[in-house]
CSV table of C-alpha atoms in Angstrom, one decimal:
chain,number,residue,atom,x,y,z
R,292,GLN,CA,-8.7,27.2,-39.4
R,293,HIS,CA,-10.9,27.4,-36.2
R,294,LYS,CA,-12.5,24.1,-37.1
R,295,ILE,CA,-9.1,22.4,-37.5
R,296,LEU,CA,-7.9,23.6,-34.1
R,297,PRO,CA,-10.6,21.7,-32.0
R,298,CYS,CA,-9.8,18.6,-34.0
R,299,ARG,CA,-6.1,18.9,-33.3
R,300,ASN,CA,-6.8,19.8,-29.7
R,301,SER,CA,-9.1,16.7,-29.2
R,302,LYS,CA,-6.5,14.5,-31.0
R,303,LYS,CA,-3.7,15.8,-28.6
R,304,GLU,CA,-6.0,15.2,-25.6
R,305,THR,CA,-6.7,11.7,-26.9
R,306,ASP,CA,-3.0,11.0,-27.3
R,307,LEU,CA,-2.4,12.4,-23.8
R,308,ASN,CA,-5.1,10.2,-22.2
R,309,VAL,CA,-3.7,7.1,-24.0
R,310,ALA,CA,-0.2,8.0,-22.7
R,311,GLN,CA,-1.6,8.5,-19.2
R,312,ALA,CA,-3.5,5.2,-19.4
R,313,ARG,CA,-0.3,3.5,-20.5
R,314,VAL,CA,1.6,5.1,-17.6
R,315,ARG,CA,-1.1,3.8,-15.2
R,316,ASP,CA,-0.7,0.3,-16.7
R,317,LEU,CA,3.0,0.5,-16.3
R,318,ASP,CA,2.5,1.7,-12.7
R,319,ALA,CA,0.2,-1.3,-12.1
R,320,GLN,CA,2.8,-3.7,-13.6
R,321,LEU,CA,5.5,-2.1,-11.5
R,322,ASN,CA,3.4,-2.5,-8.4
R,323,ALA,CA,2.8,-6.2,-9.2
R,324,LYS,CA,6.5,-6.7,-9.8
R,325,GLU,CA,7.3,-5.0,-6.5
R,326,ALA,CA,4.8,-7.2,-4.8
R,327,ASP,CA,6.4,-10.3,-6.3
R,328,LEU,CA,9.8,-9.0,-5.3
R,329,ALA,CA,8.6,-8.4,-1.7
R,330,THR,CA,7.1,-11.9,-1.6
R,331,ALA,CA,10.4,-13.4,-2.9
R,332,LEU,CA,12.4,-11.4,-0.3
R,333,ASN,CA,10.0,-12.6,2.4
R,334,GLU,CA,10.5,-16.2,1.3
R,335,ASN,CA,14.2,-15.6,1.2
R,336,ARG,CA,14.2,-14.3,4.7
R,337,THR,CA,12.0,-17.2,5.8
R,338,LEU,CA,14.5,-19.7,4.2
R,339,GLU,CA,17.4,-17.8,5.7
R,340,ASN,CA,15.7,-18.1,9.2
R,341,GLU,CA,15.1,-21.9,8.5
R,342,LEU,CA,18.7,-22.2,7.4
R,343,ARG,CA,19.9,-20.5,10.6
R,344,GLU,CA,17.6,-22.8,12.6
R,345,LEU,CA,19.0,-25.9,10.8
R,346,LYS,CA,22.5,-24.7,11.4
R,347,ASP,CA,21.7,-24.3,15.1
R,348,GLN,CA,20.3,-27.8,15.1
R,349,VAL,CA,23.3,-29.2,13.3
R,350,LEU,CA,25.6,-27.4,15.8
R,351,SER,CA,23.5,-28.7,18.8
R,352,LEU,CA,23.7,-32.2,17.2
R,353,ASN,CA,27.5,-31.9,16.8
R,354,LEU,CA,27.8,-30.8,20.4
R,355,SER,CA,25.6,-33.7,21.4
R,356,LEU,CA,27.8,-36.0,19.3
R,357,GLU,CA,30.9,-34.6,20.9
R,358,ASP,CA,29.4,-35.0,24.3
R,359,THR,CA,28.5,-38.7,23.5
R,360,LYS,CA,32.0,-39.3,22.2
R,361,LYS,CA,33.4,-37.8,25.4
R,362,HIS,CA,31.0,-39.9,27.5
R,363,LEU,CA,32.1,-43.0,25.5
R,364,HIS,CA,35.7,-42.1,26.1
R,365,SER,CA,35.0,-41.6,29.7
R,366,GLU,CA,33.2,-45.0,29.8
R,367,MET,CA,36.2,-46.6,28.1
R,368,LEU,CA,38.5,-45.0,30.6
R,369,ARG,CA,36.3,-46.3,33.4
R,370,ARG,CA,36.4,-49.7,31.8
R,371,VAL,CA,40.2,-49.6,31.7
R,372,ASP,CA,40.2,-48.3,35.3
R,373,LEU,CA,37.8,-51.2,36.3
R,374,GLU,CA,40.0,-53.7,34.5
R,375,ASN,CA,43.1,-52.3,36.3
R,376,HIS,CA,41.1,-52.4,39.5
R,377,MET,CA,40.2,-56.0,38.8
R,378,LYS,CA,43.8,-56.9,38.0
R,379,THR,CA,44.8,-55.2,41.2
R,380,LEU,CA,42.2,-57.1,43.2
R,381,GLN,CA,43.4,-60.3,41.5
R,382,GLU,CA,46.9,-59.5,42.5
R,383,GLU,CA,45.8,-58.7,46.0
R,384,MET,CA,43.8,-61.9,46.0
R,385,THR,CA,46.9,-63.8,44.9
R,386,PHE,CA,49.0,-62.0,47.4
R,387,GLN,CA,46.4,-62.8,50.1
R,388,LYS,CA,46.2,-66.3,48.9
R,389,ARG,CA,50.0,-66.6,49.2
R,390,LEU,CA,49.8,-65.0,52.6
R,391,HIS,CA,47.0,-67.4,53.6
R,392,GLU,CA,49.0,-70.3,52.2
R,393,ASP,CA,52.1,-69.1,54.2
R,394,GLU,CA,50.0,-68.7,57.3
R,395,LEU,CA,48.5,-72.1,56.6
R,396,LYS,CA,51.9,-73.6,56.1
R,397,GLU,CA,53.1,-72.0,59.4
R,398,THR,CA,49.9,-73.1,61.1
R,399,LYS,CA,50.3,-76.5,59.6
R,400,ARG,CA,53.8,-76.7,60.8
R,401,ALA,CA,52.6,-75.5,64.2
R,402,HIS,CA,49.8,-78.0,64.1
R,403,GLU,CA,52.2,-80.7,62.9
R,404,SER,CA,54.4,-79.9,65.9
R,405,ARG,CA,51.4,-79.9,68.1
R,406,ILE,CA,50.0,-83.0,66.4
R,407,ALA,CA,53.3,-84.7,66.8
R,408,GLU,CA,52.7,-84.1,70.5
R,409,VAL,CA,49.2,-85.4,70.5
R,410,GLU,CA,47.8,-88.6,69.6
R,411,SER,CA,47.6,-89.8,66.0
R,412,GLY,CA,43.8,-89.9,66.1
R,413,ARG,CA,43.6,-86.3,67.2
R,414,GLN,CA,46.1,-85.4,64.5
R,415,ARG,CA,43.8,-86.8,61.7
R,416,GLU,CA,40.9,-85.0,63.1
R,417,PHE,CA,42.6,-81.7,63.1
R,418,GLU,CA,44.0,-82.3,59.6
R,419,SER,CA,40.5,-83.0,58.2
R,420,LYS,CA,39.0,-79.9,59.9
R,421,LEU,CA,41.9,-77.8,58.7
R,422,SER,CA,41.4,-79.0,55.1
R,423,ASP,CA,37.7,-78.3,55.3
R,424,ALA,CA,38.3,-74.8,56.6
R,425,LEU,CA,40.8,-74.2,53.8
R,426,GLN,CA,38.5,-75.4,51.1
R,427,GLY,CA,35.6,-73.2,52.5
R,428,LEU,CA,37.8,-70.1,52.5
R,429,ARG,CA,39.0,-70.9,48.9
R,430,LYS,CA,35.4,-71.3,47.7
R,431,GLN,CA,34.3,-68.1,49.3
R,432,HIS,CA,37.1,-66.1,47.7
R,433,GLU,CA,36.4,-67.6,44.3
R,434,GLU,CA,32.7,-66.8,44.5
R,435,GLN,CA,33.4,-63.2,45.5
R,436,ILE,CA,35.9,-62.8,42.6
R,437,GLN,CA,33.5,-64.4,40.1
R,438,GLY,CA,30.6,-62.0,41.3
R,439,TYR,CA,32.8,-58.9,40.9
R,440,LYS,CA,33.9,-60.0,37.5
R,441,GLU,CA,30.3,-60.7,36.2
R,442,GLU,CA,29.0,-57.4,37.6
R,443,MET,CA,31.8,-55.5,35.9
R,444,GLU,CA,31.2,-57.2,32.6
R,445,ARG,CA,27.4,-56.5,32.7
R,446,THR,CA,27.9,-52.8,33.5
R,447,PHE,CA,30.5,-52.4,30.8
R,448,SER,CA,28.4,-54.2,28.1
R,449,ALA,CA,25.3,-52.1,29.0
R,450,LYS,CA,27.2,-48.8,28.9
R,451,MET,CA,28.8,-49.8,25.6
R,452,GLU,CA,25.4,-50.7,24.0
R,453,ASN,CA,23.9,-47.3,25.2
R,454,ALA,CA,26.9,-45.4,23.8
R,455,GLN,CA,26.7,-47.2,20.5
R,456,LEU,CA,22.9,-46.5,20.1
R,457,THR,CA,23.4,-42.9,21.0
R,458,ALA,CA,26.2,-42.5,18.5
R,459,ALA,CA,24.1,-44.2,15.8
R,460,ARG,CA,21.1,-42.0,16.5
R,461,ASN,CA,23.3,-38.8,16.5
R,462,THR,CA,24.9,-39.9,13.2
R,463,GLU,CA,21.4,-40.4,11.6
R,464,PHE,CA,20.3,-36.9,12.9
R,465,ALA,CA,23.5,-35.3,11.5
R,466,ASN,CA,23.1,-37.0,8.1
R,467,ALA,CA,19.4,-35.9,7.9
R,468,ALA,CA,20.3,-32.3,8.9
R,469,ARG,CA,23.1,-32.3,6.4
R,470,GLU,CA,20.8,-33.4,3.6
R,471,GLU,CA,18.1,-30.8,4.6
R,472,LEU,CA,20.8,-28.1,4.7
R,473,MET,CA,21.9,-29.0,1.2
R,474,GLU,CA,18.3,-28.8,-0.1
R,475,THR,CA,17.7,-25.5,1.7
R,476,GLN,CA,21.0,-24.2,0.1
R,477,LYS,CA,19.7,-25.2,-3.3
R,478,ARG,CA,16.3,-23.4,-2.7
R,479,VAL,CA,18.1,-20.3,-1.4
R,480,ASP,CA,20.3,-20.2,-4.6
R,481,THR,CA,17.2,-20.6,-6.7
R,482,LEU,CA,15.4,-17.8,-4.9
R,483,VAL,CA,18.5,-15.6,-5.1
R,484,SER,CA,18.6,-16.0,-8.9
R,485,GLN,CA,14.8,-15.2,-9.1
R,486,VAL,CA,15.4,-12.1,-7.0
R,487,ASN,CA,18.2,-11.0,-9.3
R,488,GLN,CA,16.0,-11.6,-12.3
R,489,TYR,CA,13.1,-9.6,-10.7
R,490,GLN,CA,15.6,-6.8,-9.9
R,491,THR,CA,16.8,-6.8,-13.5
R,492,GLN,CA,13.2,-6.6,-14.7
R,493,ASN,CA,12.4,-3.9,-12.2
R,494,VAL,CA,15.4,-1.8,-13.4
R,495,ALA,CA,14.3,-2.3,-17.0
R,496,LEU,CA,10.7,-1.2,-16.2
R,497,GLU,CA,11.9,1.8,-14.2
R,498,SER,CA,14.1,2.9,-17.1
R,499,ARG,CA,11.1,2.3,-19.5
R,500,ILE,CA,8.9,4.4,-17.1
R,501,LYS,CA,11.4,7.2,-17.1
R,502,GLU,CA,11.6,7.1,-20.9
R,503,LEU,CA,7.8,7.2,-21.1
R,504,GLN,CA,7.7,10.0,-18.5
R,505,ASN,CA,10.2,12.0,-20.4
R,506,LEU,CA,8.3,11.4,-23.6
R,507,LEU,CA,5.0,12.4,-21.9
R,508,ASP,CA,6.6,15.6,-20.5
R,509,TYR,CA,7.9,16.4,-24.0
R,510,ASP,CA,4.5,15.8,-25.5
R,511,ARG,CA,2.9,18.0,-22.7
R,512,ASP,CA,5.3,20.8,-23.3
R,513,LEU,CA,4.8,20.6,-27.1
R,514,HIS,CA,1.0,20.5,-26.6
R,515,ARG,CA,1.2,23.4,-24.2
R,516,ARG,CA,3.3,25.5,-26.6
R,517,ARG,CA,1.0,24.6,-29.5
R,518,MET,CA,-2.1,25.5,-27.4
R,519,ALA,CA,-0.5,28.8,-26.4
R,520,GLU,CA,0.2,29.5,-30.1
R,521,LYS,CA,-3.3,28.6,-31.1
R,522,GLU,CA,-4.8,30.7,-28.2
R,523,GLU,CA,-2.7,33.6,-29.4
R,524,GLU,CA,-3.9,33.1,-33.0
R,525,MET,CA,-7.5,32.9,-31.7
R,526,ALA,CA,-7.0,36.0,-29.7
R,527,GLN,CA,-5.6,37.8,-32.7
R,528,ALA,CA,-8.5,36.5,-34.9
R,529,GLN,CA,-11.0,37.7,-32.2
R,530,LYS,CA,-9.3,41.1,-32.1
R,531,GLN,CA,-9.4,41.4,-35.9
R,532,ALA,CA,-13.1,40.3,-35.9
R,533,GLN,CA,-13.9,42.8,-33.1
R,534,ALA,CA,-12.0,45.5,-35.0
R,535,GLN,CA,-13.9,44.7,-38.2
R,536,LEU,CA,-17.2,44.7,-36.3
R,537,GLU,CA,-16.4,48.0,-34.7
R,538,GLU,CA,-15.4,49.4,-38.1
R,539,TYR,CA,-18.6,48.0,-39.6
R,540,GLU,CA,-20.7,49.6,-36.9
R,541,HIS,CA,-18.8,52.9,-37.4
R,542,LEU,CA,-19.6,52.7,-41.1
R,543,LEU,CA,-23.2,51.7,-40.4
R,544,ASP,CA,-23.5,54.7,-38.1
R,545,VAL,CA,-22.0,57.0,-40.8
R,546,LYS,CA,-24.5,55.4,-43.3
R,547,LEU,CA,-27.4,56.0,-41.0
R,548,ALA,CA,-26.3,59.6,-40.4
R,549,LEU,CA,-26.0,60.1,-44.2
R,550,ASP,CA,-29.4,58.5,-44.6
R,551,LEU,CA,-30.9,60.8,-42.0
R,552,GLU,CA,-29.3,63.9,-43.8
R,553,ILE,CA,-30.6,62.6,-47.1
R,554,ASN,CA,-34.0,62.1,-45.5
R,555,ALA,CA,-33.9,65.6,-44.1
R,556,TYR,CA,-32.9,67.0,-47.5
R,557,ARG,CA,-35.6,65.0,-49.1
R,558,LYS,CA,-38.2,66.4,-46.7
R,559,MET,CA,-36.9,69.9,-47.4
R,560,LEU,CA,-37.3,69.2,-51.1
R,561,GLU,CA,-40.8,67.8,-50.5
R,562,GLY,CA,-41.7,70.9,-48.5
R,563,GLU,CA,-40.3,73.1,-51.3
R,564,GLU,CA,-42.3,70.9,-53.9
R,565,GLN,CA,-45.4,71.3,-51.8
R,566,ARG,CA,-44.8,75.0,-51.5
R,567,LEU,CA,-44.2,75.4,-55.2
R,568,LYS,CA,-47.2,72.9,-55.7
R,569,LEU,CA,-45.1,70.4,-57.6
R,570,SER,CA,-45.9,66.6,-57.7
R,571,PRO,CA,-43.8,64.7,-55.0
R,572,SER,CA,-42.0,61.4,-55.9
R,573,PRO,CA,-43.4,58.7,-53.5
R,574,SER,CA,-40.9,56.1,-54.5
R,575,SER,CA,-38.0,58.1,-53.2
R,576,HIS,CA,-39.7,58.7,-49.8
R,577,SER,CA,-40.6,55.0,-49.3
R,578,THR,CA,-37.1,53.9,-50.3
R,579,ALA,CA,-35.4,56.2,-47.9
R,580,THR,CA,-37.8,55.2,-45.1
R,581,GLN,CA,-37.2,51.5,-45.7
R,582,ALA,CA,-33.4,51.9,-45.8
R,583,ALA,CA,-33.4,53.8,-42.6
R,584,SER,CA,-35.6,51.3,-40.8
R,585,GLN,CA,-33.5,48.4,-42.1
R,586,GLY,CA,-30.3,50.0,-41.0
R,587,ARG,CA,-31.7,50.8,-37.6
R,588,ARG,CA,-33.0,47.2,-37.2
R,589,PHE,CA,-29.6,45.8,-38.2
R,590,LEU,CA,-27.7,48.0,-35.8
R,591,HIS,CA,-30.0,47.2,-32.9
R,592,GLY,CA,-29.8,43.5,-33.8
R,593,LYS,CA,-26.0,43.5,-33.6
R,594,LYS,CA,-26.0,45.3,-30.3
R,595,ARG,CA,-28.5,42.9,-28.8
R,596,LYS,CA,-26.8,39.7,-30.1
R,597,ILE,CA,-24.7,39.1,-27.0
R,598,LYS,CA,-27.6,39.8,-24.6
R,599,GLU,CA,-29.9,37.3,-26.4
R,600,THR,CA,-27.1,34.6,-26.3
R,601,LYS,CA,-26.7,35.1,-22.5
R,602,LYS,CA,-30.5,34.9,-21.9
R,603,ARG,CA,-31.0,31.8,-24.0
R,604,GLU,CA,-30.3,29.4,-21.2
R,605,HIS,CA,-33.0,30.9,-19.0
R,606,SER,CA,-35.7,30.2,-21.6
R,607,ALA,CA,-35.7,26.5,-20.8
R,608,ALA,CA,-38.6,24.9,-18.8
R,609,PHE,CA,-36.3,23.9,-15.9
R,610,LYS,CA,-33.8,25.6,-13.6
R,611,THR,CA,-31.0,24.3,-11.4
R,612,ILE,CA,-31.2,25.1,-7.7
R,613,GLN,CA,-28.3,24.4,-5.2
R,614,HIS,CA,-28.9,24.2,-1.5
R,615,VAL,CA,-25.9,24.9,0.6
R,616,SER,CA,-25.4,24.5,4.4
R,617,ALA,CA,-22.4,24.5,6.7
R,618,THR,CA,-21.9,24.4,10.4
R,619,GLY,CA,-18.1,24.5,10.5
R,620,ASN,CA,-15.0,25.8,8.8
R,621,ILE,CA,-15.2,23.4,6.0
R,622,SER,CA,-17.7,23.9,3.2
R,623,ILE,CA,-18.6,22.1,0.0
R,624,GLU,CA,-17.8,24.8,-2.6
R,625,GLU,CA,-18.9,23.1,-5.8
R,626,ILE,CA,-20.5,19.9,-7.3
R,627,ASP,CA,-19.9,19.4,-11.0
R,628,ALA,CA,-23.2,18.8,-12.8
R,629,ASP,CA,-21.6,16.1,-14.9
R,630,GLY,CA,-20.3,14.3,-11.8
R,631,LYS,CA,-16.6,14.8,-12.5
R,632,PHE,CA,-15.5,16.4,-9.2
R,633,VAL,CA,-16.5,17.8,-5.8
R,634,ARG,CA,-14.6,20.7,-4.3
R,635,LEU,CA,-14.1,21.6,-0.6
R,636,LYS,CA,-12.7,24.8,1.0
R,637,ASN,CA,-11.3,25.6,4.4
R,638,HIS,CA,-12.5,29.0,5.4
R,639,SER,CA,-10.6,29.2,8.7
R,640,ASP,CA,-7.0,30.3,9.5
R,641,GLU,CA,-6.0,26.9,10.9
R,642,ASP,CA,-5.2,23.6,9.1
R,643,GLN,CA,-7.9,21.0,9.4
R,644,PRO,CA,-6.8,17.3,9.4
R,645,LEU,CA,-9.5,15.1,7.6
R,646,HIS,CA,-8.5,11.7,9.0
R,647,GLY,CA,-11.6,9.5,9.3
R,648,TRP,CA,-13.9,12.1,7.6
R,649,VAL,CA,-16.1,11.0,4.7
R,650,LEU,CA,-18.2,12.5,1.8
R,651,ARG,CA,-21.5,10.7,1.3
R,652,ARG,CA,-23.2,11.0,-2.1
R,653,ARG,CA,-27.0,10.6,-2.6
R,654,ILE,CA,-28.6,10.5,-6.1
R,655,GLY,CA,-32.4,9.9,-6.0
R,656,SER,CA,-33.2,6.3,-5.2
R,657,VAL,CA,-29.7,5.0,-5.9
R,658,ALA,CA,-27.8,3.5,-3.0
R,659,ASP,CA,-25.5,6.0,-1.1
R,660,VAL,CA,-21.8,5.7,-1.6
R,661,THR,CA,-19.1,7.2,0.6
R,662,TYR,CA,-15.6,8.5,-0.1
R,663,LYS,CA,-13.1,8.3,2.8
R,664,PHE,CA,-10.2,10.8,3.0
R,665,PRO,CA,-6.6,9.4,3.2
R,666,SER,CA,-5.3,8.9,6.8
R,667,GLN,CA,-2.6,11.6,6.6
R,668,PHE,CA,-4.5,14.2,4.6
R,669,THR,CA,-4.8,17.8,6.0
R,670,LEU,CA,-6.6,20.7,4.3
R,671,GLN,CA,-4.5,23.8,4.7
R,672,ALA,CA,-6.0,27.1,5.9
R,673,GLY,CA,-7.8,29.0,3.2
R,674,GLN,CA,-7.1,26.3,0.6
R,675,VAL,CA,-9.4,24.1,-1.5
R,676,VAL,CA,-9.2,20.4,-2.4
R,677,THR,CA,-10.9,18.8,-5.4
R,678,ILE,CA,-11.9,15.1,-5.3
R,679,TRP,CA,-12.0,13.9,-8.9
R,680,GLY,CA,-13.8,10.7,-10.2
R,681,ALA,CA,-11.6,8.0,-11.6
R,682,ALA,CA,-13.0,8.5,-15.2
R,683,ALA,CA,-12.4,12.3,-15.1
R,684,GLY,CA,-9.2,11.9,-17.1
R,685,VAL,CA,-7.2,14.6,-15.3
R,686,SER,CA,-3.7,14.6,-13.9
R,687,PRO,CA,-4.1,15.3,-10.1
R,688,GLY,CA,-2.1,18.2,-8.7
R,689,PRO,CA,-1.0,18.9,-5.1
R,690,SER,CA,-4.5,20.1,-4.2
R,691,ASP,CA,-6.3,17.2,-5.9
R,692,LEU,CA,-7.5,13.8,-4.9
R,693,VAL,CA,-8.8,10.9,-7.0
R,694,TRP,CA,-11.6,8.6,-6.1
R,695,LYS,CA,-10.1,5.4,-7.6
R,696,SER,CA,-12.9,3.1,-6.7
R,697,GLN,CA,-15.6,5.3,-8.3
R,698,LYS,CA,-15.6,6.5,-11.9
R,699,SER,CA,-17.9,9.5,-11.3
R,700,TRP,CA,-19.8,11.3,-8.6
R,701,GLY,CA,-22.9,10.8,-10.7
R,702,ALA,CA,-25.4,13.0,-12.5
R,703,GLY,CA,-29.1,13.3,-12.1
R,704,ASP,CA,-32.1,15.6,-11.2
R,705,ASN,CA,-31.4,15.4,-7.4
R,706,ILE,CA,-27.8,15.1,-6.2
R,707,GLY,CA,-26.7,15.6,-2.6
R,708,VAL,CA,-23.2,15.5,-1.0
R,709,THR,CA,-22.7,15.6,2.8
R,710,LEU,CA,-19.4,16.1,4.7
R,711,ILE,CA,-19.3,13.9,7.8
R,712,THR,CA,-16.6,13.9,10.6
R,713,ASP,CA,-15.1,10.9,12.2
R,714,ASP,CA,-17.6,11.3,15.0
R,715,GLY,CA,-20.6,11.0,12.7
R,716,GLU,CA,-21.4,14.8,12.7
R,717,GLU,CA,-22.7,16.3,9.5
R,718,LEU,CA,-20.7,19.6,9.0
R,719,ALA,CA,-21.6,20.6,5.5
R,720,GLU,CA,-24.1,19.7,2.7
R,721,ARG,CA,-24.7,20.8,-0.8
R,722,LYS,CA,-27.7,19.7,-3.0
R,723,ILE,CA,-28.3,20.2,-6.7
R,724,MET,CA,-32.0,20.0,-7.8
R,725,LEU,CA,-33.5,20.4,-11.2
R,726,VAL,CA,-37.0,21.8,-10.7
R,727,PRO,CA,-39.6,23.4,-13.1
R,728,ARG,CA,-39.6,27.2,-13.3
R,729,GLY,CA,-42.1,28.8,-10.9
R,730,GLU,CA,-42.3,25.8,-8.5
R,731,GLU,CA,-39.1,26.3,-6.6
R,732,SER,CA,-40.3,29.3,-4.5
R,733,GLU,CA,-42.7,27.2,-2.4
R,734,GLN,CA,-40.0,24.7,-1.2
R,735,ASP,CA,-37.2,27.1,-0.8
R,736,ASP,CA,-38.7,29.6,1.7
R,737,ASP,CA,-36.2,28.7,4.4
R,738,TYR,CA,-33.2,29.6,2.2
R,739,GLU,CA,-31.6,32.9,1.2
R,740,GLU,CA,-31.4,33.4,-2.6
R,741,ILE,CA,-28.0,34.3,-4.0
R,742,THR,CA,-27.4,35.1,-7.6
R,743,GLY,CA,-23.7,34.3,-7.6
R,744,SER,CA,-22.0,30.9,-7.6
R,745,GLU,CA,-19.8,31.7,-4.5
R,746,VAL,CA,-20.9,31.4,-0.9
R,747,ALA,CA,-18.9,33.5,1.6
R,748,PHE,CA,-18.5,31.9,5.0
R,749,ALA,CA,-17.5,34.1,7.9
R,750,PRO,CA,-14.8,32.8,10.1
R,751,GLN,CA,-16.1,30.7,13.0
R,752,THR,CA,-15.3,32.1,16.5
R,753,LYS,CA,-16.3,30.4,19.7
R,754,ARG,CA,-19.4,28.5,18.6
R,755,ARG,CA,-20.6,27.3,15.2
R,756,ARG,CA,-23.4,29.0,13.4
R,757,LYS,CA,-25.4,27.1,10.7
R,758,LYS,CA,-25.8,28.9,7.5
R,759,LYS,CA,-28.0,28.0,4.6
R,760,CYS,CA,-28.3,29.4,1.1
R,761,CYS,CA,-29.9,28.7,-2.2
R,762,LEU,CA,-28.1,29.1,-5.5
R,763,VAL,CA,-30.2,29.5,-8.6
R,764,SER,CA,-28.7,29.1,-12.0
């Protein structure tokens, strides 16, 4: 049954990883859809702005057209006024002409009366001069009237042509703006339908994500309950095995005590046989001695089994040495040997914002890589934060971060991680080195050897004190 449990556990973990990968894919699809939706909304806003601009242009063109119509109407009114003024001038001219004719008639009558008094030769001379003067006055008035008329006609025709050209141009602008407005309205309707479609798809994806999340939560709870049941079963099995082992050891102790008593009685019998000069039985003595030695070896082997298992790792040819140094309140607590995570701890009583801080990783001759903390991240006082690789396959908690651009922190014989502030100052460092046994003492003379895996950092007061240590595992 213990062999079936790891298989079931691995299967459940595989199913959980598949579900998490599917959730990440759905998250990526949702982000893509949200990006498309944002793009469509931006285009919609752009088109709405263009539509408002076109409406403003149409409104300005309509205002210009109205102004042109008003100007044309005013020009027509001016033309009517000029025509009326021309008629008035013509009437005045006619009236003046009549007056002049009357004056001429009176003058003529006066001249005739005078001429009657003068000689006939002088009368003809005056009549010819008078007719010439009248003809000159008539020609002068006709030339002035003709000039006024031609000037008024030229002005009116020029203003009419300008008004017609302006009206035609404004009409063309209005038609073009109306067509562009219709096309923009069609594009806006198309984009609105696309946005509605994307929103429908987004709602469907969100509902699907909720369903998958509920299913994943149910699977997690079921897996957690089953794991708890299996752990209880394993604990009970271990208790039973321990009880059986203790009972077996008790029986073995009883057997050894009985063997010792039998041996004592046998020695007493041998002594009596020697005293009575009887032949001893060597087979019984050798058998008892062999049984006692085997029982003693078996008991000692059972008691030393756990110690030999614990010391098996130290029989290898290499050992792992960790060099730790810190000059501030933040320290690098742990580096996973398989490259899954790096853990930091805040040893002070104050929160430490890590905006702009980076972790630099070095592995032998491989190029260095850096992890940059999020802009709003703050490490609480006395708390730890774990930065996982992307391929670690864990669900990050509130005190965890994930290095999405790097699958692992890497593994090798010489791994170093350094904590660097936004000013470029190196505050903490941890190195893991795999060295042959017996050679690490020469290169680690500057470090303090600590047998535990935890390094205690005293709170920093007014100035920082650099502390180094060496962890041997």
